[in-house]
């Protein structure tokens, strides 16, 4: 499979910069705008690139720029086995639909280099929200971070550099040990309630509900910024009942740094194609 012609469908502002980057790298790139038949556009391409996430309902392509929805099953039927699909954050449902039609797919969101680099604009966007919303400086504030993966680590480094008092809450002993090498306190989740009772600021990075009513009662004076993908890590109904301010900050890279985020996706896609021997 020789990949020269790339069709881009949907996505947000990141995808515009992805398109520019691929053009600069010598690919023939077309962005689908609905002015021609989908069948024609797909047949004239070697690969199809979808946004991040590629679908929000497992039925249609996430393409807010288009006036008419594109069904995944229609797209995959046209693609068949001869086109490569490069898509972001593919759910099990979307993968299943692709598999039914024999589409060869790669989820670029699952690539480690994208996760690592994407954490930087996420970190900067998260700190921007915190500085805009807090009535105090990050210097000297008490901050709690739940989880210690690729997103949490640069946030911890930045907060520490800004003079915050940082506590990481993580389940795995290895994650807590690693957090300690960053020069911060690290505790198990059974101490989360106590930590949140002293917190001015909380960042959640765990994509499952770890901040429940009892933690929210303790943290009612704190600003909570949830950075986890769906379903998130905070009991939002309980937060509303208790009057706790929670900001669910999804998709920060595309919002705060679309040029950087688009270039990260471009670099990742080029790595994938290189490994496939294109």
PDB file of C-alpha atoms in Angstrom:
ATOM      1  CA  UNK A   1       0.000   0.000   0.000  1.00  0.00           C
ATOM      2  CA  UNK A   2       1.643   3.201  -1.218  1.00  0.00           C
ATOM      3  CA  UNK A   3       0.312   6.242   0.665  1.00  0.00           C
ATOM      4  CA  UNK A   4       0.574   9.444  -1.350  1.00  0.00           C
ATOM      5  CA  UNK A   5      -2.967  10.839  -1.423  1.00  0.00           C
ATOM      6  CA  UNK A   6      -4.566  11.612   1.940  1.00  0.00           C
ATOM      7  CA  UNK A   7      -8.197  12.586   2.478  1.00  0.00           C
ATOM      8  CA  UNK A   8      -9.008  14.424   5.707  1.00  0.00           C
ATOM      9  CA  UNK A   9     -12.581  14.354   6.998  1.00  0.00           C
ATOM     10  CA  UNK A  10     -13.869  16.284  10.011  1.00  0.00           C
ATOM     11  CA  UNK A  11     -11.944  17.201  13.109  1.00  0.00           C
ATOM     12  CA  UNK A  12     -11.333  20.586  14.727  1.00  0.00           C
ATOM     13  CA  UNK A  13      -8.807  23.392  14.219  1.00  0.00           C
ATOM     14  CA  UNK A  14      -5.915  20.996  14.865  1.00  0.00           C
ATOM     15  CA  UNK A  15      -6.719  19.209  11.644  1.00  0.00           C
ATOM     16  CA  UNK A  16      -6.150  22.373   9.577  1.00  0.00           C
ATOM     17  CA  UNK A  17      -2.550  22.493  10.768  1.00  0.00           C
ATOM     18  CA  UNK A  18      -2.202  18.738  10.320  1.00  0.00           C
ATOM     19  CA  UNK A  19      -3.224  19.225   6.696  1.00  0.00           C
ATOM     20  CA  UNK A  20      -0.658  21.976   6.193  1.00  0.00           C
ATOM     21  CA  UNK A  21       2.074  19.861   7.751  1.00  0.00           C
ATOM     22  CA  UNK A  22       1.316  16.837   5.572  1.00  0.00           C
ATOM     23  CA  UNK A  23       1.370  19.048   2.464  1.00  0.00           C
ATOM     24  CA  UNK A  24       4.770  20.404   3.478  1.00  0.00           C
ATOM     25  CA  UNK A  25       5.988  16.829   3.885  1.00  0.00           C
ATOM     26  CA  UNK A  26       5.097  16.083   0.268  1.00  0.00           C
ATOM     27  CA  UNK A  27       1.728  14.337   0.580  1.00  0.00           C
ATOM     28  CA  UNK A  28      -1.188  15.168  -1.684  1.00  0.00           C
ATOM     29  CA  UNK A  29      -3.820  16.270   0.785  1.00  0.00           C
ATOM     30  CA  UNK A  30      -7.513  16.976   0.275  1.00  0.00           C
ATOM     31  CA  UNK A  31      -9.887  18.143   2.976  1.00  0.00           C
ATOM     32  CA  UNK A  32     -13.422  16.905   2.415  1.00  0.00           C
ATOM     33  CA  UNK A  33     -15.888  19.807   2.432  1.00  0.00           C
ATOM     34  CA  UNK A  34     -18.966  18.101   1.026  1.00  0.00           C
ATOM     35  CA  UNK A  35     -18.770  19.772  -2.376  1.00  0.00           C
ATOM     36  CA  UNK A  36     -18.169  16.438  -4.104  1.00  0.00           C
ATOM     37  CA  UNK A  37     -19.443  12.923  -3.574  1.00  0.00           C
ATOM     38  CA  UNK A  38     -17.881  11.107  -0.628  1.00  0.00           C
ATOM     39  CA  UNK A  39     -17.387   8.039  -2.832  1.00  0.00           C
ATOM     40  CA  UNK A  40     -15.346  10.027  -5.346  1.00  0.00           C
ATOM     41  CA  UNK A  41     -13.189  11.674  -2.692  1.00  0.00           C
ATOM     42  CA  UNK A  42     -12.437   8.359  -0.957  1.00  0.00           C
ATOM     43  CA  UNK A  43     -11.719   6.471  -4.167  1.00  0.00           C
ATOM     44  CA  UNK A  44      -9.201   9.151  -5.183  1.00  0.00           C
ATOM     45  CA  UNK A  45      -7.269   8.739  -1.913  1.00  0.00           C
ATOM     46  CA  UNK A  46      -4.911   6.146  -0.459  1.00  0.00           C
ATOM     47  CA  UNK A  47      -5.677   6.914   3.190  1.00  0.00           C
ATOM     48  CA  UNK A  48      -8.405   8.650   5.166  1.00  0.00           C
ATOM     49  CA  UNK A  49      -7.620  10.707   8.267  1.00  0.00           C
ATOM     50  CA  UNK A  50     -10.333  11.463  10.822  1.00  0.00           C
ATOM     51  CA  UNK A  51     -10.178  13.856  13.757  1.00  0.00           C
ATOM     52  CA  UNK A  52      -9.763  13.388  17.488  1.00  0.00           C
ATOM     53  CA  UNK A  53     -12.158  11.958  18.517  1.00  0.00           C
ATOM     54  CA  UNK A  54     -13.095  10.446  15.179  1.00  0.00           C
ATOM     55  CA  UNK A  55     -16.702   9.896  16.327  1.00  0.00           C
ATOM     56  CA  UNK A  56     -18.756  10.892  19.331  1.00  0.00           C
ATOM     57  CA  UNK A  57     -21.595   8.443  18.868  1.00  0.00           C
ATOM     58  CA  UNK A  58     -20.085   5.394  17.076  1.00  0.00           C
ATOM     59  CA  UNK A  59     -22.416   6.169  14.184  1.00  0.00           C
ATOM     60  CA  UNK A  60     -21.184   9.319  12.479  1.00  0.00           C
ATOM     61  CA  UNK A  61     -17.844  10.949  11.718  1.00  0.00           C
ATOM     62  CA  UNK A  62     -17.110  13.873  14.040  1.00  0.00           C
ATOM     63  CA  UNK A  63     -17.246  16.616  11.391  1.00  0.00           C
ATOM     64  CA  UNK A  64     -18.819  19.824  12.718  1.00  0.00           C
ATOM     65  CA  UNK A  65     -17.612  21.670   9.614  1.00  0.00           C
ATOM     66  CA  UNK A  66     -19.905  19.666   7.338  1.00  0.00           C
ATOM     67  CA  UNK A  67     -23.565  20.486   6.732  1.00  0.00           C
ATOM     68  CA  UNK A  68     -24.532  16.808   6.436  1.00  0.00           C
ATOM     69  CA  UNK A  69     -23.480  13.910   8.669  1.00  0.00           C
ATOM     70  CA  UNK A  70     -21.312  11.084   7.341  1.00  0.00           C
ATOM     71  CA  UNK A  71     -22.210   7.654   8.653  1.00  0.00           C
ATOM     72  CA  UNK A  72     -19.235   5.529   9.645  1.00  0.00           C
ATOM     73  CA  UNK A  73     -20.725   2.513   7.927  1.00  0.00           C
ATOM     74  CA  UNK A  74     -21.044   4.454   4.657  1.00  0.00           C
ATOM     75  CA  UNK A  75     -17.461   5.683   4.843  1.00  0.00           C
ATOM     76  CA  UNK A  76     -16.060   2.267   5.759  1.00  0.00           C
ATOM     77  CA  UNK A  77     -18.104   0.564   3.043  1.00  0.00           C
ATOM     78  CA  UNK A  78     -16.528   2.835   0.431  1.00  0.00           C
ATOM     79  CA  UNK A  79     -13.029   2.377   1.899  1.00  0.00           C
ATOM     80  CA  UNK A  80     -13.152  -1.415   2.052  1.00  0.00           C
ATOM     81  CA  UNK A  81      -9.849  -3.240   2.380  1.00  0.00           C
ATOM     82  CA  UNK A  82      -7.785  -1.077   0.058  1.00  0.00           C
ATOM     83  CA  UNK A  83      -7.618   2.164   2.045  1.00  0.00           C
ATOM     84  CA  UNK A  84      -5.859   2.926   5.317  1.00  0.00           C
ATOM     85  CA  UNK A  85      -7.822   4.623   8.110  1.00  0.00           C
ATOM     86  CA  UNK A  86      -5.944   6.866  10.548  1.00  0.00           C
ATOM     87  CA  UNK A  87      -8.295   8.020  13.304  1.00  0.00           C
ATOM     88  CA  UNK A  88      -8.087   9.428  16.806  1.00  0.00           C
ATOM     89  CA  UNK A  89      -9.568   7.966  19.977  1.00  0.00           C
ATOM     90  CA  UNK A  90     -11.431   5.108  18.292  1.00  0.00           C
ATOM     91  CA  UNK A  91     -13.975   3.514  20.606  1.00  0.00           C
ATOM     92  CA  UNK A  92     -14.580  -0.214  20.625  1.00  0.00           C
ATOM     93  CA  UNK A  93     -17.818   0.430  18.753  1.00  0.00           C
ATOM     94  CA  UNK A  94     -16.086   2.371  15.987  1.00  0.00           C
ATOM     95  CA  UNK A  95     -13.390  -0.275  15.680  1.00  0.00           C
ATOM     96  CA  UNK A  96     -16.054  -2.956  15.416  1.00  0.00           C
ATOM     97  CA  UNK A  97     -17.757  -1.126  12.542  1.00  0.00           C
ATOM     98  CA  UNK A  98     -14.425  -0.742  10.744  1.00  0.00           C
ATOM     99  CA  UNK A  99     -13.673  -4.430  11.222  1.00  0.00           C
ATOM    100  CA  UNK A 100     -17.020  -5.428   9.706  1.00  0.00           C
ATOM    101  CA  UNK A 101     -15.969  -3.779   6.437  1.00  0.00           C
ATOM    102  CA  UNK A 102     -12.389  -5.057   6.598  1.00  0.00           C
ATOM    103  CA  UNK A 103     -10.897  -1.580   6.938  1.00  0.00           C
ATOM    104  CA  UNK A 104      -7.246  -1.464   7.969  1.00  0.00           C
ATOM    105  CA  UNK A 105      -7.135   1.097  10.783  1.00  0.00           C
ATOM    106  CA  UNK A 106      -4.644   2.677  13.184  1.00  0.00           C
ATOM    107  CA  UNK A 107      -5.683   4.767  16.186  1.00  0.00           C
ATOM    108  CA  UNK A 108      -3.046   7.498  16.312  1.00  0.00           C
ATOM    109  CA  UNK A 109      -4.303   8.624  19.731  1.00  0.00           C
ATOM    110  CA  UNK A 110      -2.989   5.382  21.222  1.00  0.00           C
ATOM    111  CA  UNK A 111       0.564   6.120  20.142  1.00  0.00           C
ATOM    112  CA  UNK A 112       2.869   6.814  23.063  1.00  0.00           C
ATOM    113  CA  UNK A 113       4.704   9.691  21.369  1.00  0.00           C
ATOM    114  CA  UNK A 114       1.401  11.512  20.867  1.00  0.00           C
ATOM    115  CA  UNK A 115       0.377  10.939  24.489  1.00  0.00           C
ATOM    116  CA  UNK A 116       3.699  12.291  25.757  1.00  0.00           C
ATOM    117  CA  UNK A 117       3.805  15.374  23.535  1.00  0.00           C
ATOM    118  CA  UNK A 118       0.067  16.101  23.877  1.00  0.00           C
ATOM    119  CA  UNK A 119       0.515  16.328  27.641  1.00  0.00           C
ATOM    120  CA  UNK A 120       2.437  19.608  27.238  1.00  0.00           C
ATOM    121  CA  UNK A 121      -0.380  21.727  25.745  1.00  0.00           C
ATOM    122  CA  UNK A 122      -2.763  19.995  28.156  1.00  0.00           C
ATOM    123  CA  UNK A 123      -0.551  21.077  31.039  1.00  0.00           C
ATOM    124  CA  UNK A 124      -0.293  24.663  29.829  1.00  0.00           C
ATOM    125  CA  UNK A 125      -4.033  24.891  29.243  1.00  0.00           C
ATOM    126  CA  UNK A 126      -4.768  23.456  32.690  1.00  0.00           C
ATOM    127  CA  UNK A 127      -2.496  25.968  34.391  1.00  0.00           C
ATOM    128  CA  UNK A 128      -4.055  28.784  32.374  1.00  0.00           C
ATOM    129  CA  UNK A 129      -7.517  27.807  33.652  1.00  0.00           C
ATOM    130  CA  UNK A 130      -6.241  27.577  37.220  1.00  0.00           C
ATOM    131  CA  UNK A 131      -4.628  31.025  37.098  1.00  0.00           C
ATOM    132  CA  UNK A 132      -7.758  32.580  35.596  1.00  0.00           C
ATOM    133  CA  UNK A 133     -10.140  30.975  38.095  1.00  0.00           C
ATOM    134  CA  UNK A 134      -8.255  31.024  41.397  1.00  0.00           C
ATOM    135  CA  UNK A 135      -8.325  34.116  43.618  1.00  0.00           C
ATOM    136  CA  UNK A 136      -4.801  33.245  44.837  1.00  0.00           C
ATOM    137  CA  UNK A 137      -1.438  32.631  43.208  1.00  0.00           C
ATOM    138  CA  UNK A 138      -0.225  29.178  42.329  1.00  0.00           C
ATOM    139  CA  UNK A 139       2.836  30.055  44.396  1.00  0.00           C
ATOM    140  CA  UNK A 140       2.128  28.782  47.885  1.00  0.00           C
ATOM    141  CA  UNK A 141      -1.175  27.115  47.028  1.00  0.00           C
ATOM    142  CA  UNK A 142      -1.961  23.550  48.096  1.00  0.00           C
ATOM    143  CA  UNK A 143      -2.489  21.436  44.975  1.00  0.00           C
ATOM    144  CA  UNK A 144      -3.608  17.818  44.696  1.00  0.00           C
ATOM    145  CA  UNK A 145      -3.114  15.719  41.552  1.00  0.00           C
ATOM    146  CA  UNK A 146      -5.004  12.444  41.169  1.00  0.00           C
ATOM    147  CA  UNK A 147      -3.148   9.955  39.020  1.00  0.00           C
ATOM    148  CA  UNK A 148       0.461  10.142  37.896  1.00  0.00           C
ATOM    149  CA  UNK A 149       0.481   9.271  34.216  1.00  0.00           C
ATOM    150  CA  UNK A 150       1.683  11.178  31.167  1.00  0.00           C
ATOM    151  CA  UNK A 151      -0.636  14.149  31.744  1.00  0.00           C
ATOM    152  CA  UNK A 152      -0.039  14.479  35.475  1.00  0.00           C
ATOM    153  CA  UNK A 153       3.751  14.464  35.323  1.00  0.00           C
ATOM    154  CA  UNK A 154       4.324  17.774  33.474  1.00  0.00           C
ATOM    155  CA  UNK A 155       1.618  19.409  35.595  1.00  0.00           C
ATOM    156  CA  UNK A 156       3.413  18.339  38.767  1.00  0.00           C
ATOM    157  CA  UNK A 157       6.729  19.649  37.417  1.00  0.00           C
ATOM    158  CA  UNK A 158       5.178  22.992  36.454  1.00  0.00           C
ATOM    159  CA  UNK A 159       3.347  23.441  39.751  1.00  0.00           C
ATOM    160  CA  UNK A 160       6.465  22.649  41.716  1.00  0.00           C
ATOM    161  CA  UNK A 161       8.477  25.130  39.636  1.00  0.00           C
ATOM    162  CA  UNK A 162       5.861  27.798  40.363  1.00  0.00           C
ATOM    163  CA  UNK A 163       6.156  27.204  44.103  1.00  0.00           C
ATOM    164  CA  UNK A 164       2.983  25.248  44.790  1.00  0.00           C
ATOM    165  CA  UNK A 165       2.760  22.647  47.540  1.00  0.00           C
ATOM    166  CA  UNK A 166       1.948  19.497  45.584  1.00  0.00           C
ATOM    167  CA  UNK A 167       0.522  16.151  46.670  1.00  0.00           C
ATOM    168  CA  UNK A 168       0.037  13.302  44.209  1.00  0.00           C
ATOM    169  CA  UNK A 169      -2.594  10.674  44.904  1.00  0.00           C
ATOM    170  CA  UNK A 170      -1.973   7.426  43.012  1.00  0.00           C
ATOM    171  CA  UNK A 171      -3.026   3.791  43.416  1.00  0.00           C
ATOM    172  CA  UNK A 172       0.165   2.046  42.370  1.00  0.00           C
ATOM    173  CA  UNK A 173       3.153   2.062  44.727  1.00  0.00           C
ATOM    174  CA  UNK A 174       5.415   2.459  41.684  1.00  0.00           C
ATOM    175  CA  UNK A 175       3.557   5.607  40.611  1.00  0.00           C
ATOM    176  CA  UNK A 176       3.846   7.040  44.127  1.00  0.00           C
ATOM    177  CA  UNK A 177       7.533   6.238  44.181  1.00  0.00           C
ATOM    178  CA  UNK A 178       8.031   7.991  40.854  1.00  0.00           C
ATOM    179  CA  UNK A 179       6.107  11.031  42.087  1.00  0.00           C
ATOM    180  CA  UNK A 180       8.462  11.275  45.038  1.00  0.00           C
ATOM    181  CA  UNK A 181      11.398  11.529  42.638  1.00  0.00           C
ATOM    182  CA  UNK A 182       9.737  14.715  41.347  1.00  0.00           C
ATOM    183  CA  UNK A 183      10.187  16.172  44.833  1.00  0.00           C
ATOM    184  CA  UNK A 184       6.531  16.086  45.874  1.00  0.00           C
ATOM    185  CA  UNK A 185       4.437  14.255  48.448  1.00  0.00           C
ATOM    186  CA  UNK A 186       2.679  11.084  47.245  1.00  0.00           C
ATOM    187  CA  UNK A 187      -0.127   9.154  48.965  1.00  0.00           C
ATOM    188  CA  UNK A 188      -2.558   6.328  48.317  1.00  0.00           C
ATOM    189  CA  UNK A 189      -6.176   7.030  47.353  1.00  0.00           C
ATOM    190  CA  UNK A 190      -7.367   6.130  50.845  1.00  0.00           C
ATOM    191  CA  UNK A 191      -5.930   9.498  51.949  1.00  0.00           C
ATOM    192  CA  UNK A 192      -7.507  11.500  49.116  1.00  0.00           C
ATOM    193  CA  UNK A 193     -10.344  12.859  51.286  1.00  0.00           C
ATOM    194  CA  UNK A 194      -7.884  14.260  53.836  1.00  0.00           C
ATOM    195  CA  UNK A 195      -5.697  15.808  51.119  1.00  0.00           C
ATOM    196  CA  UNK A 196      -8.651  17.466  49.421  1.00  0.00           C
ATOM    197  CA  UNK A 197      -9.770  18.964  52.698  1.00  0.00           C
ATOM    198  CA  UNK A 198      -6.581  21.063  52.635  1.00  0.00           C
ATOM    199  CA  UNK A 199      -6.511  21.739  48.893  1.00  0.00           C
ATOM    200  CA  UNK A 200      -6.926  25.026  47.070  1.00  0.00           C
ATOM    201  CA  UNK A 201      -6.632  23.345  43.681  1.00  0.00           C
ATOM    202  CA  UNK A 202      -7.268  19.801  42.437  1.00  0.00           C
ATOM    203  CA  UNK A 203      -6.363  18.342  39.051  1.00  0.00           C
ATOM    204  CA  UNK A 204      -7.895  14.983  38.182  1.00  0.00           C
ATOM    205  CA  UNK A 205      -6.258  12.891  35.450  1.00  0.00           C
ATOM    206  CA  UNK A 206      -7.968   9.552  36.157  1.00  0.00           C
ATOM    207  CA  UNK A 207     -10.701   8.617  33.609  1.00  0.00           C
ATOM    208  CA  UNK A 208     -12.996   6.990  36.161  1.00  0.00           C
ATOM    209  CA  UNK A 209     -14.916   8.410  39.075  1.00  0.00           C
ATOM    210  CA  UNK A 210     -12.401   8.806  41.900  1.00  0.00           C
ATOM    211  CA  UNK A 211     -13.675  12.078  43.366  1.00  0.00           C
ATOM    212  CA  UNK A 212     -17.018  11.236  44.934  1.00  0.00           C
ATOM    213  CA  UNK A 213     -19.376  12.986  47.331  1.00  0.00           C
ATOM    214  CA  UNK A 214     -17.249  12.432  50.445  1.00  0.00           C
ATOM    215  CA  UNK A 215     -14.166  13.924  48.747  1.00  0.00           C
ATOM    216  CA  UNK A 216     -16.240  16.809  47.378  1.00  0.00           C
ATOM    217  CA  UNK A 217     -17.624  17.605  50.826  1.00  0.00           C
ATOM    218  CA  UNK A 218     -14.050  17.837  52.079  1.00  0.00           C
ATOM    219  CA  UNK A 219     -12.948  19.936  49.093  1.00  0.00           C
ATOM    220  CA  UNK A 220     -15.822  22.399  48.925  1.00  0.00           C
ATOM    221  CA  UNK A 221     -13.409  25.355  49.050  1.00  0.00           C
ATOM    222  CA  UNK A 222     -11.200  24.047  46.261  1.00  0.00           C
ATOM    223  CA  UNK A 223     -11.240  24.561  42.514  1.00  0.00           C
ATOM    224  CA  UNK A 224     -11.358  21.185  40.749  1.00  0.00           C
ATOM    225  CA  UNK A 225     -10.183  20.854  37.150  1.00  0.00           C
ATOM    226  CA  UNK A 226     -10.981  17.496  35.576  1.00  0.00           C
ATOM    227  CA  UNK A 227      -8.597  16.672  32.725  1.00  0.00           C
ATOM    228  CA  UNK A 228      -9.744  13.090  32.231  1.00  0.00           C
ATOM    229  CA  UNK A 229     -11.510  11.925  29.111  1.00  0.00           C
ATOM    230  CA  UNK A 230     -15.055  10.582  29.338  1.00  0.00           C
ATOM    231  CA  UNK A 231     -16.555   9.532  31.702  1.00  0.00           C
ATOM    232  CA  UNK A 232     -14.319  11.851  33.724  1.00  0.00           C
ATOM    233  CA  UNK A 233     -13.215  11.420  37.301  1.00  0.00           C
ATOM    234  CA  UNK A 234     -15.621  13.611  39.272  1.00  0.00           C
ATOM    235  CA  UNK A 235     -19.185  12.978  40.460  1.00  0.00           C
ATOM    236  CA  UNK A 236     -20.608  16.028  38.701  1.00  0.00           C
ATOM    237  CA  UNK A 237     -24.112  15.708  40.183  1.00  0.00           C
ATOM    238  CA  UNK A 238     -22.732  15.651  43.708  1.00  0.00           C
ATOM    239  CA  UNK A 239     -20.482  18.625  42.908  1.00  0.00           C
ATOM    240  CA  UNK A 240     -23.493  20.602  41.685  1.00  0.00           C
ATOM    241  CA  UNK A 241     -25.512  19.702  44.775  1.00  0.00           C
ATOM    242  CA  UNK A 242     -22.658  20.753  47.050  1.00  0.00           C
ATOM    243  CA  UNK A 243     -21.778  23.906  45.155  1.00  0.00           C
ATOM    244  CA  UNK A 244     -18.231  22.754  44.414  1.00  0.00           C
ATOM    245  CA  UNK A 245     -16.723  24.391  41.344  1.00  0.00           C
ATOM    246  CA  UNK A 246     -15.617  21.775  38.819  1.00  0.00           C
ATOM    247  CA  UNK A 247     -14.320  22.559  35.343  1.00  0.00           C
ATOM    248  CA  UNK A 248     -14.234  19.600  32.971  1.00  0.00           C
ATOM    249  CA  UNK A 249     -11.496  20.699  30.594  1.00  0.00           C
ATOM    250  CA  UNK A 250     -11.748  18.343  27.631  1.00  0.00           C
ATOM    251  CA  UNK A 251      -9.672  18.675  24.449  1.00  0.00           C
ATOM    252  CA  UNK A 252      -7.290  21.328  25.756  1.00  0.00           C
ATOM    253  CA  UNK A 253      -4.538  20.830  23.129  1.00  0.00           C
ATOM    254  CA  UNK A 254      -6.904  21.719  20.295  1.00  0.00           C
ATOM    255  CA  UNK A 255      -8.265  24.726  22.203  1.00  0.00           C
ATOM    256  CA  UNK A 256      -5.115  26.329  23.591  1.00  0.00           C
ATOM    257  CA  UNK A 257      -2.454  25.283  21.076  1.00  0.00           C
ATOM    258  CA  UNK A 258      -3.995  24.033  17.810  1.00  0.00           C
ATOM    259  CA  UNK A 259      -0.809  24.604  15.801  1.00  0.00           C
ATOM    260  CA  UNK A 260       1.296  22.540  18.192  1.00  0.00           C
ATOM    261  CA  UNK A 261      -1.426  19.908  18.570  1.00  0.00           C
ATOM    262  CA  UNK A 262      -1.844  19.598  14.795  1.00  0.00           C
ATOM    263  CA  UNK A 263       1.895  19.197  14.318  1.00  0.00           C
ATOM    264  CA  UNK A 264       1.978  16.493  16.993  1.00  0.00           C
ATOM    265  CA  UNK A 265      -0.696  14.531  15.120  1.00  0.00           C
ATOM    266  CA  UNK A 266       1.181  15.061  11.842  1.00  0.00           C
ATOM    267  CA  UNK A 267       4.427  13.782  13.340  1.00  0.00           C
ATOM    268  CA  UNK A 268       2.625  10.754  14.759  1.00  0.00           C
ATOM    269  CA  UNK A 269       0.949   9.927  11.444  1.00  0.00           C
ATOM    270  CA  UNK A 270       4.285  10.194   9.628  1.00  0.00           C
ATOM    271  CA  UNK A 271       5.820   7.821  12.188  1.00  0.00           C
ATOM    272  CA  UNK A 272       2.969   5.338  11.589  1.00  0.00           C
ATOM    273  CA  UNK A 273       3.387   5.496   7.827  1.00  0.00           C
ATOM    274  CA  UNK A 274       7.136   5.078   8.166  1.00  0.00           C
ATOM    275  CA  UNK A 275       6.665   1.953  10.273  1.00  0.00           C
ATOM    276  CA  UNK A 276       4.207   0.571   7.732  1.00  0.00           C
ATOM    277  CA  UNK A 277       6.918   0.949   5.121  1.00  0.00           C
ATOM    278  CA  UNK A 278       5.316   3.797   3.229  1.00  0.00           C
TER     279      UNK A 278
END
